[in-house]
Short mmCIF file of C-alpha atoms in Angstrom, two decimals:
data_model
loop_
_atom_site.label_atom_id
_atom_site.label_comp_id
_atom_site.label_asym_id
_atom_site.label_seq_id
_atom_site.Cartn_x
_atom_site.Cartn_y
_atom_site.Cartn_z
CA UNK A 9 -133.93 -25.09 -104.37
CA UNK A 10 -133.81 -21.39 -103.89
CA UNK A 11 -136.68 -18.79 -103.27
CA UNK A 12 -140.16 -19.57 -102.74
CA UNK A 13 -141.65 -22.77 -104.17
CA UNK A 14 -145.33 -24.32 -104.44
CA UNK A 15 -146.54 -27.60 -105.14
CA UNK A 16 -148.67 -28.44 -107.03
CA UNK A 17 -147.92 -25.70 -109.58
CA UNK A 18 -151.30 -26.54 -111.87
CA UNK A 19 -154.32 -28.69 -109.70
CA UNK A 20 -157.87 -29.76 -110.64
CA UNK A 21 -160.65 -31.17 -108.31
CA UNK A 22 -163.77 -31.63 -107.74
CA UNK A 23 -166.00 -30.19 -105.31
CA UNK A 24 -165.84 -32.80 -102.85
CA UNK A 25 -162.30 -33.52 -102.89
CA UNK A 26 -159.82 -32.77 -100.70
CA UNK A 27 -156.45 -31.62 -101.26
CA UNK A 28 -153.29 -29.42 -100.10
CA UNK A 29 -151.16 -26.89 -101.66
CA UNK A 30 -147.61 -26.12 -100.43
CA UNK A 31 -145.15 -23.66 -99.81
CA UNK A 32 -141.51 -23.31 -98.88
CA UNK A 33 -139.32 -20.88 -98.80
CA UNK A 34 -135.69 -21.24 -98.22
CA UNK A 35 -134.58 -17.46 -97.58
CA UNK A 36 -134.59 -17.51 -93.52
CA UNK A 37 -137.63 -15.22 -93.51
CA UNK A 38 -140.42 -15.34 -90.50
CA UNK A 39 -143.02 -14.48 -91.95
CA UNK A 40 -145.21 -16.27 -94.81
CA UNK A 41 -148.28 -15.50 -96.98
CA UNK A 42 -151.62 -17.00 -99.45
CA UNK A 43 -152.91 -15.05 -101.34
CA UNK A 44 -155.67 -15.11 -104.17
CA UNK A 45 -155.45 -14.38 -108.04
CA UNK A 46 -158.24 -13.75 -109.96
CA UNK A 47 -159.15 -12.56 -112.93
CA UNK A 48 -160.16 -8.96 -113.40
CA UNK A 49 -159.77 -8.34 -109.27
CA UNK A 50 -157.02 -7.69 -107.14
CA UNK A 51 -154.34 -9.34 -104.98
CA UNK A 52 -156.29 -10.68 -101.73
CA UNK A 53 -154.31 -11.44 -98.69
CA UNK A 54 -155.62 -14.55 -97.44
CA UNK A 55 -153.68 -15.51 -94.43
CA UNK A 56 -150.38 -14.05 -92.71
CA UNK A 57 -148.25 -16.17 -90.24
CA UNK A 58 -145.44 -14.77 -88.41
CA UNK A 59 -142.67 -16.88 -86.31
CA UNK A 60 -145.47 -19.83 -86.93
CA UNK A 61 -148.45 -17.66 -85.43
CA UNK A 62 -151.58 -16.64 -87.82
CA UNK A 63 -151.59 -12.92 -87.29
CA UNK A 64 -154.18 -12.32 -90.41
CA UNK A 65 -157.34 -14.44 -91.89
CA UNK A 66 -158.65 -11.84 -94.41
CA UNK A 67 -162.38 -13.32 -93.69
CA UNK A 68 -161.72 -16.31 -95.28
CA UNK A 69 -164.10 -19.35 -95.62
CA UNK A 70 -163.29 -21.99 -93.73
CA UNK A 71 -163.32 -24.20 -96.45
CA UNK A 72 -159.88 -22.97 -96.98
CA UNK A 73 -158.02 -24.08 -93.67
CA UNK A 74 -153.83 -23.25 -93.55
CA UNK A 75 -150.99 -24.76 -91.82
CA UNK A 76 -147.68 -23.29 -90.89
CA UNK A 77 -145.44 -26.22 -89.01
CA UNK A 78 -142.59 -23.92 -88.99
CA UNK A 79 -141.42 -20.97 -90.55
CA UNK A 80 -140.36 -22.76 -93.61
CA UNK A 81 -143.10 -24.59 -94.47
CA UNK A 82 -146.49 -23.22 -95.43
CA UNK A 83 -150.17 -25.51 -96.42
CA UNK A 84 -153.41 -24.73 -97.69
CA UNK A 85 -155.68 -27.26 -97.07
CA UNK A 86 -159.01 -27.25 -99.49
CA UNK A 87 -162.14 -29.11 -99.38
CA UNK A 88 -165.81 -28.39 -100.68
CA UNK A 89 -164.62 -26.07 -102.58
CA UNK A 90 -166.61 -23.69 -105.13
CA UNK A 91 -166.10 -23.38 -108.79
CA UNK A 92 -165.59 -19.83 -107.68
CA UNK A 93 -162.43 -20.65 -105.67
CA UNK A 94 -160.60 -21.32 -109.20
CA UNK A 95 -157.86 -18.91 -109.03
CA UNK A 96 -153.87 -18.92 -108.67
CA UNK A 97 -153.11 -19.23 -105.22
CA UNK A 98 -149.87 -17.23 -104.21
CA UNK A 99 -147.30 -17.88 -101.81
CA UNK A 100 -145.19 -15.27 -100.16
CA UNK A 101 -142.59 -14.94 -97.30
CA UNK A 102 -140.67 -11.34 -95.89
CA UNK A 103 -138.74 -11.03 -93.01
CA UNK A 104 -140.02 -8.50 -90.72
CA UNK A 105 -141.97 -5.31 -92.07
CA UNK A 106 -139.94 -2.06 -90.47
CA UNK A 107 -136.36 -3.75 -91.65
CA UNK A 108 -134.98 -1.62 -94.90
CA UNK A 109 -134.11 -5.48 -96.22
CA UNK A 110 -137.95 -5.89 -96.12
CA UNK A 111 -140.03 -7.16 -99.48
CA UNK A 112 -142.26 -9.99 -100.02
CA UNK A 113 -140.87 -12.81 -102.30
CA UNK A 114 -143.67 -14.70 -104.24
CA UNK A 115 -143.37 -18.42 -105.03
CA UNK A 116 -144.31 -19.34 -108.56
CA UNK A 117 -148.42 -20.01 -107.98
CA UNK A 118 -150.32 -22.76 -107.76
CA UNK A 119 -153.03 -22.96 -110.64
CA UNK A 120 -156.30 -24.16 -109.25
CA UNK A 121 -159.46 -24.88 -111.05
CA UNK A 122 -162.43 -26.71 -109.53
CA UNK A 123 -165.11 -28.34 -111.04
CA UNK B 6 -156.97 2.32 -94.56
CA UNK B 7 -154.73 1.75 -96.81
CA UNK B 8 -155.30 1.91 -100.64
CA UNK B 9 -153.55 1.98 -104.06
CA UNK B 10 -155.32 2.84 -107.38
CA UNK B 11 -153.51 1.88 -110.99
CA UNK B 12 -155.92 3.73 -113.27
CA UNK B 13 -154.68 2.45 -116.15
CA UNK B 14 -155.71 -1.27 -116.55
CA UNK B 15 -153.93 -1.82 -120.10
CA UNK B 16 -151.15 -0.08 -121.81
CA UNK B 17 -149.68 -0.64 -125.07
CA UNK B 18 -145.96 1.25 -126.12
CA UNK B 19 -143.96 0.23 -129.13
CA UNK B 20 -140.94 -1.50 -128.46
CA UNK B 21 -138.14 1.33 -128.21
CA UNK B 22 -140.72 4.05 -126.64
CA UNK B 23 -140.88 4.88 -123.28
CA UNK B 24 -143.17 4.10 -120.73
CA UNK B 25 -144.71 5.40 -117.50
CA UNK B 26 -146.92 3.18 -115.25
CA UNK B 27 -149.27 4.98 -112.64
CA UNK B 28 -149.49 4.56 -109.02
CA UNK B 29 -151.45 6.75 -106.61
CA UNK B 30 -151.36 5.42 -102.72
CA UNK B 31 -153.38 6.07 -99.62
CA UNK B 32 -151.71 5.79 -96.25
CA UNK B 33 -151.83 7.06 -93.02
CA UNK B 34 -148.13 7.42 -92.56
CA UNK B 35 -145.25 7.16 -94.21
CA UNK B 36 -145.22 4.82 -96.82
CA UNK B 37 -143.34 1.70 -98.07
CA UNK B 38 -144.22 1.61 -102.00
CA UNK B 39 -143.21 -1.32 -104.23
CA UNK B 40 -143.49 -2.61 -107.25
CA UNK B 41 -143.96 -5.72 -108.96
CA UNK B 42 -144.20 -7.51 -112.36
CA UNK B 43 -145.74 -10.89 -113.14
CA UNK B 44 -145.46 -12.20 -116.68
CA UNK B 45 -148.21 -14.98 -118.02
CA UNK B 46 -148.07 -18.30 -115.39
CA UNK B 47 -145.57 -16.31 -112.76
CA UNK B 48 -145.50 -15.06 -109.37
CA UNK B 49 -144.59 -11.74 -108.69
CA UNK B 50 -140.90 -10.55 -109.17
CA UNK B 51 -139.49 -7.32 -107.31
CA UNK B 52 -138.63 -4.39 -109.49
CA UNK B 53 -138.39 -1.78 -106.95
CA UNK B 54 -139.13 -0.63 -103.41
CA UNK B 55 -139.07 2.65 -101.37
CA UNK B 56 -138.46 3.04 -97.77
CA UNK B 57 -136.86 6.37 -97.50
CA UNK B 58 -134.24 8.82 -98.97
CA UNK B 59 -133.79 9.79 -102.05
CA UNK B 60 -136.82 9.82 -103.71
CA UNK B 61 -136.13 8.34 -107.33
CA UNK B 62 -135.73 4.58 -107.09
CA UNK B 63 -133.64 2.74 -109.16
CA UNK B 64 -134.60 -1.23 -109.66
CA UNK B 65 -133.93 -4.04 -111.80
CA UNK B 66 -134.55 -4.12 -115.53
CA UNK B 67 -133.78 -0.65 -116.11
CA UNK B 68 -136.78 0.65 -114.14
CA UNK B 69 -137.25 3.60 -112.01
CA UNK B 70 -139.54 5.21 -110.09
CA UNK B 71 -139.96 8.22 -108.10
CA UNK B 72 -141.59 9.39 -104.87
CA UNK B 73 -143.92 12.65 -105.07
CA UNK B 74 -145.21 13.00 -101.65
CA UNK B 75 -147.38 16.03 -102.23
CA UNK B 76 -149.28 13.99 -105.20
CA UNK B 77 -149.43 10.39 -103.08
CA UNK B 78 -147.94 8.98 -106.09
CA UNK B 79 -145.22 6.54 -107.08
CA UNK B 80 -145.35 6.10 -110.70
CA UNK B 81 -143.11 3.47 -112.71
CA UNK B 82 -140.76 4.72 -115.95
CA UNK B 83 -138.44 3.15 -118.09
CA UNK B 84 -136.54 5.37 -120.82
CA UNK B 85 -136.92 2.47 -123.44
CA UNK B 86 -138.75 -0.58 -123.30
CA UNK B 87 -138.43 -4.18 -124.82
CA UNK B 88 -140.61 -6.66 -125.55
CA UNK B 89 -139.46 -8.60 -122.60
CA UNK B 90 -141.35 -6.03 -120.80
CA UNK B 91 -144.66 -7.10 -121.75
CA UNK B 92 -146.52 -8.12 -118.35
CA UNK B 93 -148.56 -7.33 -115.62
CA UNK B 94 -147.41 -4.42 -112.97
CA UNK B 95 -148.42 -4.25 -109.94
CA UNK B 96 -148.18 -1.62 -107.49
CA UNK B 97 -148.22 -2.17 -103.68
CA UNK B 98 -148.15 -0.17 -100.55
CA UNK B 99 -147.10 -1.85 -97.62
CA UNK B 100 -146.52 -1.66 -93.43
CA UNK B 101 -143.68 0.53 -92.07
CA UNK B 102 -143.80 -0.82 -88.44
CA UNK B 103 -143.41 -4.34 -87.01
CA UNK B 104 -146.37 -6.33 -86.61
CA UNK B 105 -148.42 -5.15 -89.08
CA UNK B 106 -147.49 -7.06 -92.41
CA UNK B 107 -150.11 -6.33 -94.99
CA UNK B 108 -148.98 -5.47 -98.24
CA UNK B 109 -152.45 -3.47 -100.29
CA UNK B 110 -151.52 -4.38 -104.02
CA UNK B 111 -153.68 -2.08 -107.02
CA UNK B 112 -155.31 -3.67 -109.77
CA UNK B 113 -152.06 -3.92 -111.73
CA UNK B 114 -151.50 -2.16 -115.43
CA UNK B 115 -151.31 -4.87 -118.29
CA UNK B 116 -148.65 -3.62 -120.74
CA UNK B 117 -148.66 -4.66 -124.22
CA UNK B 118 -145.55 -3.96 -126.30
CA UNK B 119 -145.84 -3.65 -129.71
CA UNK B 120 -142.83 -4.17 -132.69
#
């Protein structure tokens, strides 16, 4: 595997489930990203992690609760979620921002719809 | 803080025409611009990026874009476009110093491309 990839890439649950998305990126970087895809609105950063350390949460419920075991591997974990949480959830990693090499690489999405 | 504005939300060129995407940036120093295309399902792909230098970019694709300081712009041309082209573009303006890794993405242009 090359790139950025996410697991599941398409996910539906209910309300009260619980589940995880993944990330992982295979390009050396340090750094790693979610963000949130909806319609009509625009990119939002939800959560940055740098050399395994959150540095951002973009005021995000806590409903939505990452992971970031190294700097390879990235999780979302969701539960009691809203039907207004359906979205494609994003995965990104850079290496660091002041580096002419720098540029986030997106994973392919994860699809999520809750209902 | 940091903004970008797309004003266009939808485009539509015939295939063979040319095509110019716009991008207008807010940011208290000096810049890094980007942009990016998603097509239907996708993440986002890389087409371009500035840092510094000469101020017409070249990317992948056959895109270009140039750097006009005095108008906080960065708009996106292609001489000719093909139908592979139809997408979502996204324009992004992002950190220029370590430890601050926020990319600010616009709205994002839908372009249609018609035979």
């Amino acid at each position: 595997e090359t790139g950025v990839t996410q697991t599941p890439r398409h996910l539906v649950m209910g309300m009260t489930n619980k589940k995880s998305l993944k990330c992982e990126q295979h390009l050396g970087h340090n750094a790693m990203y979610w963000y949130k895809q909806s319609a009509k609105k625009p990119l939002e950063l939800m959560f940055v992690y740098n050399f395994k350390e959150q540095t951002e949460n973009n005021s995000v419920p806590s409903r939505f609760s990452p992971e970031c075991p190294n700097s390879s591997h990235l999780f979302l974990h969701l539960h009691t979620l809203q039907p207004e949480d359906s979205a494609l959830y994003l995965c990104a990693s850079s290496s660091n921002p002041g580096a002419s090499s720098y540029e986030q690489y997106f994973g392919p999405g994860t699809r999520l719809t809750v209902t | 803080a940091q903004s970008v504005t797309q004003p266009d939300i939808h485009i539509t060129v015939s295939e063979g025409a040319s095509l110019e995407l716009r991008c207008n940036y807010s940011y208290g120093a000096t810049p890094y611009l980007f942009w990016y295309v998603q097509s239907p399902g996708q993440g986002l792909q890389l087409l371009l990026k500035y840092f510094s230098g000469d101020t017409l970019v070249q990317g992948i694709k056959g895109f270009e874009a140039e750097f006009k300081r005095s108008q906080s712009s960065f708009n996106l041309r292609k001489p000719s476009v093909h139908w592979s082209d139809a997408a979502e573009y996204f324009c992004a303006v992002g950190p220029s110093n370590f430890g601050n890794e926020k990319l600010t993405f616009g709205t994002g242009t839908r372009l249609t491309i018609i035979p």
